[in-house]
Amino acid sequence: APWPTDAMSRLTDVSWMLPLVLVLAHNMDLIVANAPMRLLRFANHVFYSLAVRKHMLLEGKERVPGSHTLWCYVASMLCTFASRIVLSLLWTWPTEGVPNLWEKIPANLTDATAAWAIVNVAPAALVRRYTARTPSGTASRSTLHAVAGFNKFNSLRKTLRLAASASVGPRLALGAAVGAAASLFKQCTDRVVSSKPTPWPVVAVAVLKEYLRSLTTHTVATAAAPGGPLVSIGNKLRCGAVDYSYLVPLTPAGAAWLGRNACVSKAWVLDDVIPHVAHACLLFYLVQLYVTRGMPHTVWGKSVKARATPKARATSKATRSSARVRSRKAKGE
């Protein structure tokens, strides 16, 4: 049954998740330390493996004998580990923990391979149901894309933490490149099996958009870090520090009211408040972005034709039968 329009709009608008996002962002360190992050990473592997297999099915490559299985595996691993590969290749300054990135890939490769195997052993009809406009398909896509948005936010935090020793410019450029890596790898791997490859200028524009989006999110997270520019601005707006005396000649009462209310309370610890608020906004934005991307369903043209063909044949047979009846009646008359 088709998914109702009002339910579709409710899932697309994930504002109902805002309280949950605020709690997640406020307790992010605790969640990362105690939550089953391996399960979330496994869901991320499933997310990219499904994206690659769906494209292979749309291109009809699974019906062609050859090396499509090997390429499907290679493409899935490239998309899954895109950010880790780019971070390892672009890293040029020594920092504790960063040189171990390549050592972590074999451990994660086992989980990624298991996720790829599950996705590719599943019947093609199950993948079509996942991408269809059905209640189960829409709910599963929304859940998996929400987890992908959470993983993207966690990757942002991890990249900024690893690059904390670098200056602001290289740190932002590195974070933006890592954030756009999956989009670049997915666009390139899709071109290999596409019957009508996406033109390179279109690919470049899509990757550039993702790079600028990632640059923006990393800039906001950097500006909101403890001791960052947003904290400095907040300290200048503290009650007692901000001065509205220039408004006294115009409105003495208004200047006094602004001095009492239009300021940041001294009780607020801005080094804690501002990062939590900024991270909550970024997490909410990324989750909503990914859920919105996952809402459109896939139209499988071959299955539509298969359903339409019997109807067309039945209609043509009925037409011929009625024509013969009319001809016999005409002869009888």
Coordinates of C-alpha atoms in Angstrom, one line a residue:
A1 CA 0.0 0.0 0.0
P2 CA 1.3 3.5 -0.8
W3 CA 2.6 5.5 2.1
P4 CA 0.2 8.3 3.1
T5 CA 1.2 11.8 2.3
D6 CA 0.8 13.2 5.8
A7 CA 2.9 10.4 7.3
M8 CA 5.6 11.1 4.6
S9 CA 5.7 14.7 5.6
R10 CA 6.0 13.8 9.3
L11 CA 9.0 11.6 8.6
T12 CA 10.6 14.2 6.3
D13 CA 10.2 16.9 9.0
V14 CA 12.3 15.4 11.8
S15 CA 11.7 18.4 14.1
W16 CA 10.0 15.9 16.5
M17 CA 13.5 14.5 17.1
L18 CA 14.8 17.8 18.4
P19 CA 14.5 16.9 22.1
L20 CA 16.3 13.6 21.5
V21 CA 19.0 15.4 19.5
L22 CA 19.6 17.9 22.4
V23 CA 20.0 15.0 24.8
L24 CA 22.4 13.2 22.5
A25 CA 24.5 16.3 21.8
H26 CA 24.7 17.2 25.5
N27 CA 25.9 13.6 26.5
M28 CA 27.9 12.8 23.3
D29 CA 31.1 11.9 25.1
L30 CA 29.2 9.6 27.5
I31 CA 27.3 8.0 24.6
V32 CA 30.5 7.4 22.5
A33 CA 32.2 5.9 25.6
N34 CA 29.3 3.5 26.5
A35 CA 27.0 3.1 23.5
P36 CA 27.4 0.1 21.2
M37 CA 29.3 2.1 18.6
R38 CA 30.3 -1.0 16.7
L39 CA 26.6 -1.6 16.0
L40 CA 26.3 2.0 14.7
R41 CA 29.3 1.5 12.5
F42 CA 27.9 -1.7 11.2
A43 CA 24.7 0.1 10.3
N44 CA 26.9 2.6 8.4
H45 CA 28.5 -0.3 6.5
V46 CA 25.1 -1.6 5.6
F47 CA 24.1 1.9 4.5
Y48 CA 26.9 2.2 1.9
S49 CA 26.6 -1.5 0.8
L50 CA 22.9 -1.0 0.1
A51 CA 23.6 2.2 -1.9
V52 CA 26.1 0.4 -4.1
R53 CA 23.9 -2.7 -4.6
K54 CA 20.9 -0.6 -5.5
H55 CA 22.9 1.2 -8.2
M56 CA 24.1 -2.2 -9.5
L57 CA 20.5 -3.4 -9.7
L58 CA 19.3 -0.3 -11.4
E59 CA 22.0 -0.7 -14.0
G60 CA 21.2 -4.4 -14.5
K61 CA 24.7 -5.5 -13.7
E62 CA 23.8 -8.4 -11.5
R63 CA 22.3 -10.2 -14.5
V64 CA 25.6 -10.0 -16.4
P65 CA 28.1 -12.7 -15.5
G66 CA 31.6 -11.4 -14.8
S67 CA 33.4 -9.4 -12.1
H68 CA 30.4 -7.4 -11.0
T69 CA 30.5 -9.0 -7.5
L70 CA 34.2 -8.1 -7.0
W71 CA 33.5 -4.5 -8.1
C72 CA 30.5 -4.3 -5.9
Y73 CA 32.7 -5.3 -2.9
V74 CA 35.5 -2.9 -3.9
A75 CA 33.0 0.0 -4.4
S76 CA 31.3 -0.7 -1.1
M77 CA 34.6 -0.7 0.8
L78 CA 35.8 2.5 -0.9
C79 CA 32.6 4.3 0.0
T80 CA 32.6 2.9 3.6
F81 CA 36.2 3.9 4.4
A82 CA 36.3 7.0 2.2
S83 CA 36.8 9.4 5.1
R84 CA 39.4 7.2 6.8
I85 CA 41.4 6.9 3.5
V86 CA 41.3 10.6 2.8
L87 CA 42.3 11.4 6.4
S88 CA 45.2 9.0 6.2
L89 CA 46.4 10.3 2.8
L90 CA 46.2 14.0 3.7
W91 CA 47.6 13.8 7.2
T92 CA 51.2 15.3 7.1
W93 CA 51.9 16.3 10.7
P94 CA 52.5 13.8 13.5
T95 CA 49.9 13.6 16.2
E96 CA 49.4 10.9 18.8
G97 CA 46.8 8.3 17.6
V98 CA 46.6 9.5 14.0
P99 CA 49.3 7.2 12.5
N100 CA 47.2 4.2 13.7
L101 CA 44.4 4.9 11.2
W102 CA 45.6 2.3 8.7
E103 CA 46.0 -0.2 11.6
K104 CA 42.3 0.2 12.4
I105 CA 41.1 -0.7 8.9
P106 CA 41.6 -4.5 9.2
A107 CA 39.5 -4.7 12.3
N108 CA 36.7 -2.6 10.8
L109 CA 37.1 -4.4 7.4
T110 CA 35.8 -7.6 9.0
D111 CA 32.5 -5.8 10.1
A112 CA 32.3 -4.1 6.7
T113 CA 32.7 -7.3 4.8
A114 CA 30.0 -9.0 7.0
A115 CA 27.6 -6.1 6.3
W116 CA 28.4 -6.3 2.6
A117 CA 27.8 -10.1 2.6
I118 CA 24.4 -9.7 4.3
V119 CA 23.3 -7.0 1.9
N120 CA 24.4 -8.9 -1.2
V121 CA 23.1 -12.4 -0.1
A122 CA 19.7 -10.9 0.4
P123 CA 17.2 -11.3 -2.5
A124 CA 16.9 -8.5 -4.9
A125 CA 13.2 -8.3 -4.1
L126 CA 14.2 -7.3 -0.5
V127 CA 16.4 -4.4 -1.8
R128 CA 13.5 -3.3 -4.0
R129 CA 11.2 -3.4 -1.0
Y130 CA 13.6 -1.3 1.0
T131 CA 13.7 1.4 -1.7
A132 CA 10.0 1.2 -2.5
R133 CA 7.3 3.6 -1.4
T134 CA 5.9 1.3 1.3
P135 CA 5.5 1.8 5.0
S136 CA 8.3 -0.7 5.8
G137 CA 10.6 0.7 3.1
T138 CA 10.1 4.3 4.2
A139 CA 10.6 3.5 7.8
S140 CA 13.8 1.4 7.2
R141 CA 15.3 4.1 5.0
S142 CA 14.5 6.8 7.5
T143 CA 16.1 4.8 10.3
L144 CA 19.2 3.9 8.4
H145 CA 19.7 7.4 7.0
A146 CA 19.3 8.9 10.5
V147 CA 22.0 6.5 11.8
A148 CA 24.2 7.7 8.9
G149 CA 23.6 11.3 9.9
F150 CA 24.7 10.4 13.5
N151 CA 27.8 8.7 12.2
K152 CA 28.6 11.8 10.0
F153 CA 28.4 14.0 13.1
N154 CA 30.6 11.6 15.1
S155 CA 33.1 11.6 12.3
L156 CA 33.1 15.4 12.4
R157 CA 33.9 15.5 16.1
K158 CA 36.6 12.8 15.7
T159 CA 38.3 14.7 12.8
L160 CA 38.4 18.0 14.7
R161 CA 39.8 16.2 17.8
L162 CA 42.5 14.5 15.9
A163 CA 43.5 17.7 14.1
A164 CA 43.4 19.9 17.2
S165 CA 47.1 20.5 17.1
A166 CA 46.9 22.0 13.6
S167 CA 46.2 25.6 12.8
V168 CA 42.6 26.7 11.9
G169 CA 43.0 26.8 8.1
P170 CA 44.5 23.3 7.6
R171 CA 42.1 21.9 10.2
L172 CA 39.1 23.2 8.3
A173 CA 40.4 22.1 4.9
L174 CA 41.2 18.6 6.2
G175 CA 37.8 18.3 7.9
A176 CA 35.9 19.4 4.7
A177 CA 37.9 17.0 2.6
V178 CA 37.2 14.1 4.9
G179 CA 33.5 15.1 5.0
A180 CA 33.2 15.1 1.2
A181 CA 35.2 12.0 0.6
A182 CA 32.2 9.6 0.6
S183 CA 30.4 11.7 -2.0
L184 CA 33.5 11.7 -4.2
F185 CA 34.1 8.0 -4.0
K186 CA 30.4 7.2 -4.5
Q187 CA 30.2 9.4 -7.6
C188 CA 33.4 7.9 -9.1
T189 CA 32.4 4.2 -8.4
D190 CA 28.9 4.8 -9.8
R191 CA 30.4 6.0 -13.1
V192 CA 32.3 2.7 -13.6
V193 CA 29.1 0.7 -14.0
S194 CA 26.7 3.3 -15.3
S195 CA 25.3 2.8 -18.8
K196 CA 25.0 6.6 -19.0
P197 CA 27.8 8.0 -16.8
T198 CA 27.2 11.3 -15.1
P199 CA 29.3 14.0 -16.8
W200 CA 32.4 15.0 -15.0
P201 CA 31.3 18.7 -14.6
V202 CA 28.1 17.5 -12.8
V203 CA 30.2 15.2 -10.6
A204 CA 32.5 18.1 -9.8
V205 CA 29.6 20.4 -8.8
A206 CA 28.1 17.7 -6.6
V207 CA 31.4 17.0 -4.8
L208 CA 32.0 20.8 -4.4
K209 CA 28.6 21.3 -2.8
E210 CA 29.3 18.5 -0.4
Y211 CA 32.8 20.0 0.3
L212 CA 31.3 23.4 1.1
R213 CA 28.6 21.9 3.3
S214 CA 31.2 20.0 5.2
L215 CA 33.4 23.1 5.4
T216 CA 30.5 25.0 6.9
T217 CA 29.7 22.4 9.5
H218 CA 33.4 22.1 10.6
T219 CA 33.6 25.9 10.7
V220 CA 30.6 26.1 13.1
A221 CA 32.0 23.4 15.3
T222 CA 35.5 25.1 15.4
A223 CA 34.0 28.5 16.1
A224 CA 32.0 27.0 19.0
A225 CA 34.9 25.2 20.6
P226 CA 35.9 26.2 24.2
G227 CA 37.9 29.4 23.9
G228 CA 36.7 29.9 20.3
P229 CA 35.3 33.0 18.7
L230 CA 31.7 32.4 19.7
V231 CA 32.8 32.0 23.4
S232 CA 34.7 35.3 23.1
I233 CA 31.7 37.1 21.7
G234 CA 29.6 35.6 24.5
N235 CA 32.0 36.9 27.2
K236 CA 31.8 40.4 25.7
L237 CA 28.0 40.2 26.1
R238 CA 28.1 39.4 29.8
C239 CA 25.8 41.3 32.1
G240 CA 27.8 44.2 33.4
A241 CA 30.3 44.0 30.6
V242 CA 28.0 45.1 27.7
D243 CA 27.3 48.9 27.7
Y244 CA 24.0 50.4 26.5
S245 CA 24.8 53.9 27.9
Y246 CA 24.7 55.4 24.4
L247 CA 21.0 54.8 24.4
V248 CA 20.3 56.8 27.6
P249 CA 19.7 60.1 25.8
L250 CA 17.1 58.4 23.6
T251 CA 15.3 56.1 26.1
P252 CA 16.7 55.9 29.6
A253 CA 14.2 53.2 30.6
G254 CA 15.0 51.1 27.5
A255 CA 18.7 51.4 28.2
A256 CA 18.2 50.2 31.8
W257 CA 16.0 47.3 30.6
L258 CA 18.6 46.2 28.0
G259 CA 21.3 46.4 30.6
R260 CA 19.4 43.9 32.8
N261 CA 18.0 41.5 30.2
A262 CA 19.9 41.8 26.8
C263 CA 23.1 40.2 28.2
V264 CA 24.6 36.8 29.0
S265 CA 24.1 35.7 32.6
K266 CA 27.3 35.4 34.6
A267 CA 26.1 32.0 35.8
W268 CA 26.4 30.5 32.4
V269 CA 29.7 28.6 31.7
L270 CA 30.0 29.5 28.0
D271 CA 32.8 27.0 27.4
D272 CA 30.2 24.3 28.1
V273 CA 27.0 25.9 26.9
I274 CA 28.0 27.2 23.4
P275 CA 29.7 23.9 22.3
H276 CA 26.7 21.9 23.4
V277 CA 24.2 24.2 21.6
A278 CA 26.3 24.2 18.4
H279 CA 26.7 20.5 18.4
A280 CA 23.0 20.0 19.0
C281 CA 22.3 22.2 16.0
L282 CA 24.8 20.4 13.8
L283 CA 23.5 17.0 14.8
F284 CA 19.9 18.0 14.1
Y285 CA 20.9 19.4 10.8
L286 CA 22.9 16.3 9.7
V287 CA 20.2 13.9 10.8
Q288 CA 17.5 15.9 9.0
L289 CA 19.7 16.2 5.9
Y290 CA 20.2 12.4 5.7
V291 CA 16.6 11.5 6.4
T292 CA 15.5 13.9 3.7
R293 CA 17.9 12.3 1.3
G294 CA 16.5 8.9 2.1
M295 CA 12.8 9.8 1.7
P296 CA 12.5 9.6 -2.2
H297 CA 11.7 6.1 -3.3
T298 CA 13.2 4.3 -6.3
V299 CA 11.0 3.5 -9.3
W300 CA 11.9 0.1 -10.7
G301 CA 10.9 0.4 -14.3
K302 CA 11.2 -3.3 -15.1
S303 CA 8.8 -4.4 -12.4
V304 CA 6.2 -1.8 -13.6
K305 CA 6.4 -3.1 -17.1
A306 CA 5.9 -6.7 -15.8
R307 CA 2.8 -5.7 -14.0
A308 CA 1.4 -3.7 -17.0
T309 CA 2.0 -6.4 -19.7
P310 CA -0.7 -8.9 -18.5
K311 CA -3.3 -6.1 -18.3
A312 CA -2.4 -4.9 -21.8
R313 CA -2.8 -8.5 -23.2
A314 CA -6.1 -9.0 -21.4
T315 CA -7.4 -5.7 -22.8
S316 CA -6.4 -6.7 -26.3
K317 CA -8.0 -10.1 -26.0
A318 CA -11.2 -8.6 -24.8
T319 CA -11.2 -6.1 -27.6
R320 CA -10.7 -8.9 -30.2
S321 CA -13.5 -11.0 -28.6
S322 CA -16.0 -8.2 -28.6
A323 CA -15.1 -7.4 -32.2
R324 CA -15.9 -11.0 -33.3
V325 CA -19.2 -10.9 -31.4
R326 CA -20.2 -7.7 -33.2
S327 CA -19.2 -9.2 -36.5
R328 CA -21.3 -12.3 -35.9
K329 CA -24.3 -10.2 -34.9
A330 CA -24.0 -8.1 -38.0
K331 CA -23.9 -11.2 -40.2
G332 CA -26.9 -12.7 -38.4
E333 CA -28.9 -9.6 -39.0

